[in-house]
Amino acid sequence: MRLKSRFGPFGYIGIFVLLTIYFMPARVFGADAGNCLVCHKYPGLSRVDENGEMRLLFVNEEIHNKGVHGKVKCEGCHTDITKIPHEPAKPVDCLVLCHIIEPTSEQKFSHKSVATSLEDSVHSKKGKDGKEKPFSEDMPTCKDCHDDPLFRPLAFVKKVRPGVAEDALGRCRVCHTQEEFITRFYNHITTRLHKSRSPLNIAESCARCHDDPELVARHNLSTSAGGSYGQTFHGKAANLLDESVPDCLDCHVPKGKSVHQMYENKDPRATTHKDNRGKICNSVDCHPGASADFANYKVHAEFDKKSNPVIYWFTTFFIVLTGGTLLPLMAILFLDLLRRLFPNASFSRRKEK
Amino acid sequence: MKCFFTKLYILAFMGLVVFFGVLIWNLTFAHLIHEYHARKGDVSIQHEGEAGKKEKGKQTFDTMILESEDRVKHYLGYRVLEEQRIEGHFHHIGFDIGPDNRSYCRSCHGDMPHDKVKDVRAFLNMHAFFVACQTCHVKLEEKDKTNVYKWYDRKTGDIVDSPVNGAAPGTYQAKIIPFVRDENGKLVRIDSEEKIQFALDYKNNEKVLSEGQKSKAKKLIHKIISKTPVTCEACHTKNKPLLPLAELGYPQTRIDSITSTEVVGMIRNYTEFHMPKMLSPGEKPALPQLQPEPLLKQQSELQPKQQPELPPKQH
């Protein structure tokens, strides 16, 4: 009565508007609340900056919205942009307190714990003594390993092909009503239940640095890790998109730890430490029952005469044997077919009878 | 007839034998040779900073975007996303756009020719992705105007149907080119074969030309270019836009968007506050540098407060 008497019919309209907003689906408020994609949806939006570096300012809306950061507003990461038109954006700080409330702690979400893990890892810019490592600029930052992460949903009830399982979504819909929430939640959870990237993609990511001969030399690494992995059975299977073979992370990250917690071989916490190495292969998931020596073979043996002469000559022998057998066979087959094609052909002139 | 098929069969079989021969060679001896040469290269310790400096000059749009060999396939299980990989670029590109093989401007000015006006260089480069240089930089006199514009394929250079409908904005494999009338009154595209050949000849002979010859050639190439380009408002307006958007295949929704107050207002914002000199280079800005309207702020004020994401229900 009071509402009606003071504001007339506008009071009820106001309440109706507020209720409409409250119950409005979340997707109405997309990540692009600032309408940044008015400009950034164009692939040609690019420039050369003052340092001569090319800057592509395009955001593929379709892919971005389906990705892990699809719900994050642009200004959640690009915090320095507060107005349009804006000045050239500063590099994004992935550790910024952002955008989304972490549901269990009800605190703002942040990637700070990743940085903490990384600082303690082999990829830290600083050594154990707190001093900067030589060539510390080679150490990876977030974007060296990560582009905008994409979901890789897993289907338990759909065995033919991976992806979102409609049957599983049907169960979710019994209690949950928001379609976007259901799909996103399903994607989020099931992506975490298996490899978030295929073994091939992981190996490619690591190889960008670990196969760079100059970087390998600078850091006195014993091998180009990606290349030597590719020579192994695991690497060849990964190249054929086998998801069950171990990738770099399976061997180099301690079980149950974040992928950012990789340690150098001398560190007792490292999986590759001489005391722990035996446990890498004989886990229940891989080769249960394998002896500790099983993991002591040269995993990253390179095809190199100096460092691995036995493997080099053994491999060379088999390559020569294979090529030396099959190539002459092909040559004989070819010549035989040639004769069948031209049965009367001859290099020498026939004697006239 | 039988003999013919037998010969054909033998030929096919020979092809197969050669194919397997090459395959076996690549897998065996070629592999050994490749490994030998790969290892022969002397790997010297080099500071990252120095290496970076050396590389910077080599980066072009062609090598980094259009013809980039560094491709990546994301295996998502249900989908394989293949795209070019740009170092340090976070967002996915998701599709390929081929180089503009027709444009003769590109050979000197590149794919990102706009860099003078800091505030709009990216916007202008964005338009250069689907609008030929001549569309904005050639202002035809009233008597020469035909109001005919067409799309040409970036790869083949041929005139094609409008790629707009169904494609995401700006992702076209084609560019808009104006048409003019030749001496016979026939409609021809402004980038004639003759002009392309002239520019190509200049490019090929540039090193042997004298300074005077160079100047003359440049003058001739740029003869049709007007001092001031077409303004943004010439197209982004509801009142007789320069480009016949409907005839170029833009659906009404896109036309409304291009000429909307949102876009037009933003252009005005840029023109008045950020680049008063853009269309009159060399002159001092007439207006004081005012603070632009904080559009984001305005929007956040206008929009209702965003609903926080609720934690999932407990089962």
XYZ file of C-alpha atoms in Angstrom:
668
model
C 0.000 0.000 0.000
C 2.791 2.309 0.944
C 4.693 1.502 -2.263
C 1.634 2.176 -4.331
C 0.804 5.403 -2.590
C 4.349 6.834 -2.866
C 5.389 5.715 -6.346
C 2.114 4.851 -7.991
C 2.282 2.048 -10.612
C 6.034 2.672 -11.165
C 6.820 0.899 -7.913
C 5.384 -2.370 -9.215
C 7.101 -1.875 -12.570
C 10.393 -1.374 -10.739
C 9.924 -4.595 -8.779
C 9.001 -6.413 -11.996
C 12.147 -5.112 -13.708
C 14.355 -6.132 -10.775
C 12.828 -9.607 -10.661
C 13.275 -9.973 -14.423
C 16.928 -9.014 -14.105
C 17.432 -11.420 -11.192
C 15.972 -14.389 -13.020
C 17.542 -13.485 -16.363
C 19.725 -16.289 -17.757
C 23.417 -15.825 -17.117
C 24.242 -15.905 -20.805
C 22.530 -12.553 -21.251
C 25.532 -11.146 -19.419
C 28.192 -12.546 -21.726
C 31.903 -12.120 -21.224
C 31.692 -9.188 -23.581
C 29.730 -6.878 -21.305
C 31.949 -3.993 -22.384
C 31.088 -4.660 -26.034
C 34.778 -5.084 -26.841
C 33.954 -7.435 -29.699
C 32.413 -4.605 -31.661
C 36.000 -4.061 -32.763
C 37.920 -7.144 -31.659
C 35.803 -9.600 -33.630
C 37.537 -8.453 -36.805
C 40.532 -10.655 -37.722
C 42.303 -7.794 -39.429
C 42.466 -5.723 -36.262
C 46.218 -5.597 -36.015
C 49.133 -3.243 -35.902
C 52.873 -3.115 -35.712
C 53.985 -1.704 -32.404
C 56.846 0.641 -31.631
C 59.271 -2.292 -31.322
C 58.358 -3.620 -34.732
C 56.406 -6.501 -33.243
C 53.171 -7.474 -34.896
C 50.171 -7.339 -32.607
C 47.064 -9.246 -33.598
C 44.152 -7.878 -31.586
C 41.536 -10.281 -32.870
C 39.490 -12.494 -30.568
C 37.607 -15.384 -32.124
C 34.350 -15.027 -30.258
C 33.009 -18.472 -31.073
C 36.105 -20.276 -29.801
C 36.682 -17.962 -26.853
C 33.130 -18.311 -25.548
C 33.400 -22.088 -25.590
C 36.728 -22.030 -23.796
C 37.674 -22.058 -20.153
C 37.717 -18.251 -19.987
C 34.457 -17.847 -21.862
C 32.670 -16.502 -18.781
C 35.400 -14.088 -17.848
C 34.745 -10.520 -18.853
C 37.427 -8.921 -21.042
C 38.222 -6.340 -18.380
C 38.660 -9.209 -15.903
C 42.067 -9.861 -17.469
C 42.676 -6.592 -19.302
C 42.305 -4.641 -16.099
C 43.910 -1.469 -17.410
C 41.142 -0.929 -19.915
C 38.464 1.131 -18.268
C 37.162 3.139 -21.150
C 36.552 2.973 -24.865
C 38.430 4.121 -26.898
C 41.372 2.807 -24.974
C 45.132 3.188 -25.041
C 47.307 0.220 -26.090
C 46.615 -2.471 -23.511
C 49.272 -3.555 -21.072
C 50.305 -7.208 -20.976
C 47.851 -9.296 -19.004
C 48.917 -10.347 -15.540
C 47.543 -13.871 -15.156
C 47.910 -13.621 -11.392
C 45.399 -10.838 -11.031
C 42.552 -11.432 -8.616
C 39.779 -11.872 -11.048
C 36.323 -11.886 -12.170
C 35.024 -15.190 -10.804
C 34.178 -16.197 -7.263
C 35.717 -19.531 -6.371
C 32.676 -21.417 -5.048
C 34.271 -23.278 -2.135
C 36.100 -20.355 -0.556
C 33.773 -17.671 -1.933
C 36.916 -15.654 -2.590
C 37.889 -14.041 -5.853
C 39.669 -16.522 -8.078
C 43.337 -16.193 -8.919
C 46.151 -18.178 -10.528
C 48.575 -17.113 -7.796
C 49.076 -20.650 -6.526
C 50.351 -21.612 -9.972
C 53.005 -18.921 -9.739
C 54.003 -20.207 -6.313
C 54.401 -23.728 -7.695
C 56.310 -22.469 -10.685
C 58.705 -20.422 -8.581
C 59.597 -23.571 -6.682
C 60.057 -25.636 -9.826
C 62.823 -26.287 -12.310
C 61.258 -23.624 -14.518
C 61.730 -20.885 -11.921
C 63.671 -17.805 -12.928
C 65.513 -17.978 -9.622
C 67.730 -20.668 -8.220
C 67.450 -22.172 -4.774
C 69.780 -19.492 -3.459
C 67.278 -16.853 -4.556
C 69.600 -15.502 -7.222
C 68.529 -15.115 -10.789
C 69.469 -18.082 -12.940
C 71.629 -17.546 -16.014
C 69.473 -17.022 -19.084
C 66.448 -16.630 -16.825
C 64.590 -14.969 -19.706
C 64.358 -18.433 -21.284
C 62.220 -19.677 -18.416
C 58.617 -20.070 -19.440
C 55.884 -17.635 -18.561
C 52.195 -18.506 -18.734
C 51.752 -17.804 -22.427
C 54.754 -19.865 -23.471
C 52.853 -23.019 -22.571
C 49.248 -21.871 -22.521
C 47.061 -20.295 -25.101
C 43.404 -19.744 -24.290
C 42.596 -23.189 -22.825
C 39.803 -25.135 -24.436
C 37.588 -27.721 -22.832
C 38.127 -31.376 -23.658
C 34.955 -32.943 -22.299
C 34.931 -36.622 -21.527
C 32.042 -38.968 -22.095
C 31.535 -41.947 -19.819
C 28.280 -43.070 -21.319
C 29.253 -42.365 -24.879
C 32.021 -44.685 -25.876
C 32.084 -44.194 -29.615
C 33.474 -40.682 -29.633
C 34.500 -38.161 -27.039
C 32.640 -34.962 -26.369
C 29.674 -33.955 -24.297
C 27.494 -36.954 -23.499
C 23.854 -36.041 -24.016
C 22.748 -38.831 -21.662
C 24.833 -37.399 -18.857
C 23.434 -33.947 -19.487
C 19.969 -35.450 -19.204
C 20.739 -36.408 -15.627
C 21.978 -32.914 -14.854
C 18.794 -31.396 -16.229
C 16.730 -33.234 -13.634
C 17.877 -30.765 -10.970
C 19.546 -27.938 -12.862
C 17.666 -25.685 -15.199
C 20.201 -23.341 -16.701
C 21.421 -24.969 -19.884
C 24.581 -22.906 -20.124
C 25.529 -23.735 -16.527
C 24.972 -27.452 -17.124
C 27.148 -27.593 -20.219
C 29.890 -25.446 -18.728
C 29.949 -27.401 -15.467
C 30.023 -30.702 -17.334
C 32.827 -29.458 -19.567
C 34.798 -28.132 -16.629
C 34.575 -31.278 -14.525
C 35.065 -33.843 -17.251
C 37.994 -31.949 -18.765
C 39.731 -32.270 -15.429
C 39.105 -36.017 -15.306
C 41.567 -36.810 -18.060
C 44.400 -35.185 -19.952
C 43.501 -31.589 -20.595
C 45.604 -31.742 -23.738
C 46.447 -34.671 -25.953
C 49.909 -36.224 -25.431
C 50.921 -34.918 -28.847
C 49.910 -31.359 -27.949
C 51.779 -31.603 -24.645
C 54.914 -32.883 -26.352
C 54.678 -30.116 -28.965
C 54.287 -27.523 -26.238
C 57.365 -28.704 -24.333
C 59.340 -29.167 -27.529
C 59.009 -25.492 -28.434
C 61.695 -24.835 -25.858
C 63.262 -28.233 -25.287
C 63.923 -28.841 -28.994
C 65.370 -25.395 -29.564
C 69.054 -26.261 -30.088
C 70.251 -22.860 -28.894
C 68.193 -23.055 -25.719
C 69.300 -26.638 -25.102
C 72.906 -25.512 -25.467
C 72.483 -22.442 -23.275
C 71.121 -24.483 -20.400
C 73.469 -27.427 -20.862
C 70.582 -29.835 -21.294
C 71.632 -33.325 -22.286
C 69.029 -33.857 -24.973
C 66.392 -32.297 -27.174
C 63.562 -33.796 -25.178
C 60.747 -33.502 -27.690
C 62.716 -35.007 -30.539
C 63.980 -37.925 -28.494
C 60.480 -38.559 -27.114
C 59.255 -38.693 -30.687
C 61.744 -41.500 -31.401
C 60.320 -43.713 -28.681
C 57.351 -46.026 -28.855
C 55.411 -43.619 -26.638
C 56.211 -40.690 -28.891
C 55.252 -42.555 -32.037
C 51.945 -43.615 -30.476
C 51.325 -40.036 -29.334
C 51.955 -38.908 -32.878
C 49.156 -41.236 -33.924
C 46.928 -39.485 -31.352
C 46.937 -42.295 -28.823
C 45.631 -40.798 -25.593
C 46.733 -43.642 -23.374
C 50.491 -43.241 -23.793
C 52.465 -41.166 -21.317
C 53.393 -37.657 -22.324
C 56.042 -35.407 -20.756
C 53.878 -34.567 -17.756
C 53.117 -38.167 -16.858
C 56.766 -38.869 -16.168
C 58.018 -35.479 -15.008
C 55.240 -34.402 -12.635
C 54.947 -36.109 -9.251
C 51.682 -38.012 -8.942
C 48.934 -35.888 -7.467
C 50.783 -32.635 -7.970
C 50.168 -29.743 -10.308
C 51.845 -29.878 -13.687
C 53.701 -26.758 -12.660
C 55.537 -28.688 -9.929
C 58.379 -30.144 -11.941
C 61.787 -30.333 -10.322
C 65.316 -30.795 -11.592
C 66.797 -34.284 -11.541
C 68.952 -33.605 -8.480
C 65.970 -32.520 -6.392
C 64.760 -35.440 -4.187
C 61.183 -34.375 -4.925
C 61.681 -34.906 -8.662
C 60.172 -37.996 -10.229
C 63.342 -38.301 -12.270
C 65.598 -38.279 -9.209
C 67.613 -41.497 -9.138
C 65.730 -42.701 -6.047
C 62.294 -42.077 -7.551
C 62.865 -42.977 -11.175
C 61.849 -46.602 -10.727
C 58.386 -45.576 -9.615
C 57.605 -43.729 -12.834
C 57.021 -46.771 -14.998
C 55.675 -49.315 -12.548
C 52.585 -47.375 -11.543
C 49.269 -49.229 -11.695
C 48.283 -47.266 -14.779
C 51.403 -48.051 -16.816
C 53.582 -51.114 -16.230
C 52.564 -52.599 -12.875
C 55.102 -55.036 -11.536
C 57.975 -53.599 -13.542
C 61.267 -53.543 -11.702
C 62.975 -50.325 -10.697
C 65.589 -50.899 -13.403
C 62.867 -50.770 -16.019
C 62.856 -46.965 -15.817
C 66.607 -46.700 -15.962
C 66.858 -47.146 -19.699
C 67.783 -44.094 -21.720
C 64.356 -42.620 -22.292
C 65.652 -39.559 -24.113
C 68.433 -41.280 -25.982
C 69.228 -39.345 -29.088
C 70.297 -40.730 -32.385
C 73.788 -39.417 -31.856
C 77.114 -41.128 -32.421
C 78.923 -39.330 -29.626
C 76.440 -39.507 -26.780
C 74.765 -42.830 -27.590
C 77.121 -44.882 -29.815
C 75.407 -48.232 -29.178
C 71.944 -46.934 -30.026
C 73.347 -45.003 -32.966
C 75.071 -47.966 -34.608
C 72.252 -50.363 -33.748
C 69.687 -48.034 -35.324
C 71.918 -47.309 -38.307
C 72.364 -51.038 -38.889
C 68.627 -51.621 -38.998
C 68.018 -48.576 -41.171
C 70.660 -49.740 -43.644
C 69.343 -53.310 -43.489
C 65.775 -52.175 -44.169
C 66.720 -49.698 -46.882
C 69.354 -51.977 -48.354
C 66.841 -54.821 -48.703
C 63.695 -53.058 -49.737
C 65.114 -50.452 -52.110
C 66.876 -52.996 -54.375
C 63.676 -55.032 -54.285
C 61.730 -52.000 -55.490
C 64.347 -51.376 -58.158
C 64.109 -54.981 -59.408
C 60.314 -54.787 -59.438
C 60.470 -51.552 -61.397
C 62.869 -52.945 -63.963
C 60.756 -56.079 -64.317
C 57.674 -53.983 -64.957
C 59.615 -51.876 -67.430
C 60.533 -54.971 -69.371
C 56.883 -56.060 -69.386
C 55.912 -52.638 -70.670
C 58.514 -52.640 -73.418
C 59.272 -56.328 -74.046
C 61.362 -55.736 -77.151
C 63.284 -52.661 -76.049
C 67.067 -52.842 -76.112
C 69.997 -50.460 -75.787
C 72.088 -52.346 -78.302
C 71.183 -52.558 -81.978
C 69.946 -55.934 -83.126
C 72.021 -57.751 -85.608
C 70.394 -57.896 -88.965
C 69.828 -61.419 -90.089
C 42.121 -53.537 -75.996
C 43.368 -56.181 -73.619
C 46.905 -55.118 -74.356
C 46.036 -51.507 -73.593
C 44.611 -52.392 -70.169
C 47.610 -54.586 -69.422
C 49.927 -51.664 -70.202
C 47.805 -49.400 -68.050
C 47.931 -51.897 -65.221
C 51.729 -52.135 -65.500
C 52.060 -48.357 -65.519
C 49.906 -48.050 -62.397
C 51.936 -50.755 -60.732
C 55.142 -48.953 -61.659
C 53.785 -45.797 -60.096
C 53.031 -47.748 -56.950
C 56.542 -49.198 -56.876
C 58.053 -45.710 -57.269
C 55.806 -44.402 -54.501
C 56.914 -47.143 -52.117
C 60.522 -46.684 -53.206
C 60.413 -43.000 -52.278
C 58.650 -43.826 -49.026
C 61.272 -46.388 -48.064
C 64.051 -43.984 -49.054
C 62.570 -41.245 -46.861
C 62.214 -43.622 -43.940
C 65.686 -45.064 -44.202
C 68.621 -43.384 -45.930
C 67.023 -39.943 -46.238
C 66.399 -40.082 -42.492
C 70.067 -40.838 -41.904
C 71.156 -37.991 -44.175
C 68.726 -35.578 -42.528
C 69.957 -36.516 -39.079
C 73.560 -36.091 -40.237
C 72.941 -32.587 -41.546
C 70.818 -31.625 -38.555
C 73.635 -32.570 -36.203
C 76.324 -31.007 -38.365
C 75.047 -27.499 -37.590
C 77.174 -25.885 -34.937
C 75.081 -25.015 -31.897
C 76.621 -22.057 -30.169
C 75.560 -20.503 -26.913
C 73.823 -17.255 -27.686
C 72.122 -14.839 -25.364
C 68.380 -14.686 -25.917
C 68.385 -10.901 -26.164
C 70.780 -10.907 -29.091
C 68.886 -13.627 -30.894
C 65.642 -11.723 -30.418
C 67.104 -8.563 -31.915
C 68.216 -10.450 -34.979
C 64.820 -11.943 -35.560
C 62.728 -8.827 -35.184
C 63.417 -7.393 -38.611
C 62.277 -10.582 -40.298
C 58.773 -10.589 -38.856
C 56.155 -9.734 -41.437
C 52.460 -10.310 -41.606
C 53.031 -12.754 -44.417
C 55.412 -14.906 -42.460
C 53.600 -14.576 -39.152
C 49.991 -14.844 -40.208
C 49.250 -15.478 -43.822
C 51.971 -17.904 -44.728
C 52.948 -19.037 -41.276
C 54.370 -22.515 -41.205
C 54.060 -22.752 -37.451
C 50.709 -24.409 -37.289
C 49.155 -26.226 -34.419
C 46.346 -28.725 -34.182
C 44.415 -28.826 -30.931
C 43.014 -32.298 -30.464
C 39.885 -31.730 -28.418
C 38.451 -35.181 -28.911
C 35.209 -34.046 -30.476
C 36.936 -31.514 -32.719
C 40.363 -30.760 -34.157
C 41.084 -27.049 -34.171
C 43.867 -26.303 -36.612
C 45.279 -22.817 -36.806
C 48.405 -20.767 -37.196
C 50.337 -20.270 -34.028
C 51.627 -16.828 -33.241
C 54.165 -16.725 -30.483
C 52.798 -14.943 -27.440
C 49.283 -14.678 -28.863
C 46.811 -15.951 -26.286
C 43.490 -15.969 -28.092
C 42.735 -18.532 -30.757
C 42.559 -17.437 -34.363
C 40.577 -20.414 -35.564
C 40.662 -19.913 -39.305
C 42.988 -19.031 -42.155
C 42.878 -16.067 -44.467
C 45.051 -16.189 -47.508
C 47.229 -13.323 -48.697
C 45.881 -10.682 -51.061
C 47.651 -11.681 -54.241
C 45.967 -9.044 -56.365
C 46.904 -5.856 -54.534
C 49.914 -4.106 -56.022
C 50.008 -1.655 -53.096
C 50.790 -4.509 -50.751
C 54.178 -5.264 -52.270
C 55.544 -1.969 -50.887
C 53.145 -0.998 -48.123
C 52.551 -4.456 -46.667
C 49.398 -5.937 -45.172
C 49.379 -3.569 -42.223
C 50.088 -0.288 -43.968
C 48.514 2.036 -41.414
C 50.793 3.101 -38.598
C 50.919 6.899 -38.647
C 47.974 7.583 -36.392
C 48.508 5.551 -33.286
C 44.927 5.609 -32.105
C 43.343 4.282 -35.258
C 46.071 2.290 -36.965
C 44.566 -1.031 -35.876
C 41.104 -0.003 -37.073
C 42.416 1.062 -40.445
C 44.403 -2.157 -40.801
C 41.273 -4.058 -39.880
C 39.411 -2.398 -42.763
C 42.340 -3.040 -45.094
C 41.613 -6.703 -44.572
C 38.414 -6.565 -46.607
C 38.548 -3.203 -48.344
C 41.027 -2.590 -51.169
C 43.328 0.399 -50.723
C 41.787 2.211 -53.717
C 38.350 2.184 -52.096
C 39.428 4.756 -49.518
C 42.532 6.296 -51.004
C 41.164 7.116 -54.444
C 38.581 9.871 -54.357
C 36.917 9.966 -57.720
C 35.583 13.174 -59.089
C 31.822 13.442 -59.288
C 31.775 12.850 -63.062
C 33.925 9.709 -62.730
C 31.934 8.133 -59.936
C 30.142 4.960 -60.912
C 29.038 3.884 -57.462
C 29.908 0.340 -58.508
C 31.907 -1.698 -56.033
C 32.490 -5.417 -56.165
C 34.259 -8.127 -54.213
C 37.413 -9.775 -55.478
C 38.965 -12.986 -54.219
C 42.135 -12.397 -52.224
C 43.925 -15.390 -53.699
C 42.858 -15.416 -57.339
C 42.023 -11.726 -57.721
C 38.835 -12.623 -59.610
C 35.558 -10.830 -59.038
C 33.386 -13.040 -56.871
C 29.923 -13.032 -55.322
C 29.458 -11.342 -51.989
C 30.997 -13.422 -49.202
C 29.223 -11.455 -46.476
C 26.105 -13.456 -45.838
C 26.694 -16.230 -43.360
C 30.317 -15.300 -42.650
C 31.514 -13.749 -39.433
C 32.182 -10.016 -39.861
C 35.510 -9.299 -41.494
C 36.430 -12.936 -42.043
C 35.922 -12.781 -45.775
C 38.362 -14.171 -48.293
C 37.554 -11.192 -50.477
C 37.990 -7.421 -50.664
C 35.907 -4.554 -51.973
C 37.236 -2.796 -55.068
C 35.745 0.217 -56.876
C 34.887 0.160 -60.568
C 35.474 3.025 -62.986
C 34.663 3.623 -66.647
C 37.436 3.288 -69.211
C 37.828 5.465 -72.302
C 35.187 3.367 -74.089
C 32.716 3.859 -71.274
C 33.042 0.269 -70.172
C 32.993 -0.539 -66.448
C 36.375 -1.828 -65.351
C 37.980 -2.411 -61.980
C 40.255 0.353 -60.810
C 43.217 -1.961 -60.286
C 43.705 -2.712 -63.965
C 46.234 -5.239 -65.219
C 48.182 -2.344 -66.723
C 48.606 -0.657 -63.320
C 49.566 -3.925 -61.673
C 52.190 -4.591 -64.346
C 53.569 -1.054 -64.011
C 53.958 -1.417 -60.245
C 55.504 -4.856 -60.702
C 57.991 -3.537 -63.259
C 58.926 -0.702 -60.915
C 59.461 -3.134 -58.063
C 61.625 -5.398 -60.217
C 63.722 -2.558 -61.622
C 63.878 -0.382 -58.516
C 67.547 -1.076 -57.865
C 68.729 -0.035 -61.308
C 66.604 3.127 -61.553
C 68.054 6.557 -60.929
C 66.557 8.727 -58.214
C 64.771 10.807 -60.807
C 63.317 7.753 -62.504
C 62.196 6.419 -59.142
C 60.407 9.637 -58.303
C 58.707 9.680 -61.664
C 57.599 6.068 -61.333
C 56.280 6.630 -57.821
C 54.390 9.707 -58.984
C 52.760 7.714 -61.759
C 51.840 4.834 -59.476
C 50.335 7.201 -56.922
C 48.745 9.477 -59.519
C 45.222 8.336 -58.680
C 45.706 8.549 -54.915
C 43.981 11.526 -53.319
C 45.684 13.656 -50.680
C 43.078 12.915 -48.052
C 41.444 9.522 -47.818
C 37.753 8.835 -47.547
C 36.576 9.578 -44.026
C 35.134 6.937 -41.727
C 31.832 8.806 -41.642
C 31.504 8.507 -45.410
C 30.560 4.853 -44.954
C 29.450 4.725 -41.343
C 26.401 6.859 -41.888
C 22.765 6.238 -42.575
C 22.711 9.177 -44.963
C 23.872 7.861 -48.352
C 26.956 5.886 -47.328
C 29.794 5.805 -49.858
C 29.681 2.055 -50.266
C 26.448 0.549 -51.568
C 26.323 -1.902 -48.690
C 23.134 -3.635 -49.783
C 24.504 -4.178 -53.297
C 27.696 -5.559 -51.782
C 25.589 -8.226 -50.158
C 25.383 -6.906 -46.627
C 22.129 -7.969 -44.992
C 20.026 -5.234 -43.414
C 21.056 -6.262 -39.885
C 24.737 -5.745 -40.738
C 23.999 -2.455 -42.488
C 22.150 -1.293 -39.387
C 25.107 -2.353 -37.253
C 27.702 -0.631 -39.474
C 25.700 2.575 -39.528
C 24.481 2.302 -35.936
C 24.856 5.153 -33.480
C 27.162 2.880 -31.449
C 29.729 2.628 -34.245
C 29.199 6.135 -35.558
C 29.436 7.520 -32.020
C 32.668 5.693 -31.396
C 34.142 7.026 -34.623
C 33.131 10.518 -33.569
C 34.761 9.917 -30.229
C 37.979 8.917 -31.912
C 37.886 11.689 -34.471
C 37.100 14.506 -32.090
C 39.164 13.532 -29.094
C 41.902 11.186 -30.212
C 42.837 12.148 -33.712
C 41.823 15.657 -34.620
C 44.799 15.700 -36.964
C 44.078 12.439 -38.721
C 42.374 13.921 -41.726
C 44.514 17.022 -41.869
C 48.087 15.901 -41.302
C 50.514 18.635 -40.419
C 47.941 20.905 -38.892
C 47.709 21.576 -35.211
C 44.646 20.239 -33.446
C 41.903 22.808 -33.285
C 40.263 21.214 -30.297
C 41.834 20.792 -26.909
C 42.567 17.173 -25.951
C 39.439 16.394 -24.042
C 38.899 13.237 -22.107
C 36.853 10.747 -24.087
C 33.586 9.436 -22.801
C 34.206 6.444 -20.602
C 31.986 4.136 -22.591
C 32.626 1.090 -20.456
C 31.774 3.022 -17.384
C 28.671 4.367 -18.988
C 27.601 0.910 -19.959
C 28.224 -0.501 -16.535
C 26.116 2.263 -15.111
C 23.345 1.649 -17.572
C 23.405 -2.101 -17.281
C 21.976 -3.905 -14.293
C 24.454 -5.349 -11.888
C 25.734 -8.665 -13.080
C 24.376 -11.685 -11.377
C 27.199 -13.475 -9.564
C 27.771 -17.029 -10.621
C 26.116 -19.295 -8.096
C 27.876 -22.387 -6.824
C 26.354 -25.622 -8.079
C 23.602 -27.180 -6.090
C 24.561 -29.975 -3.789
C 23.048 -33.315 -4.580
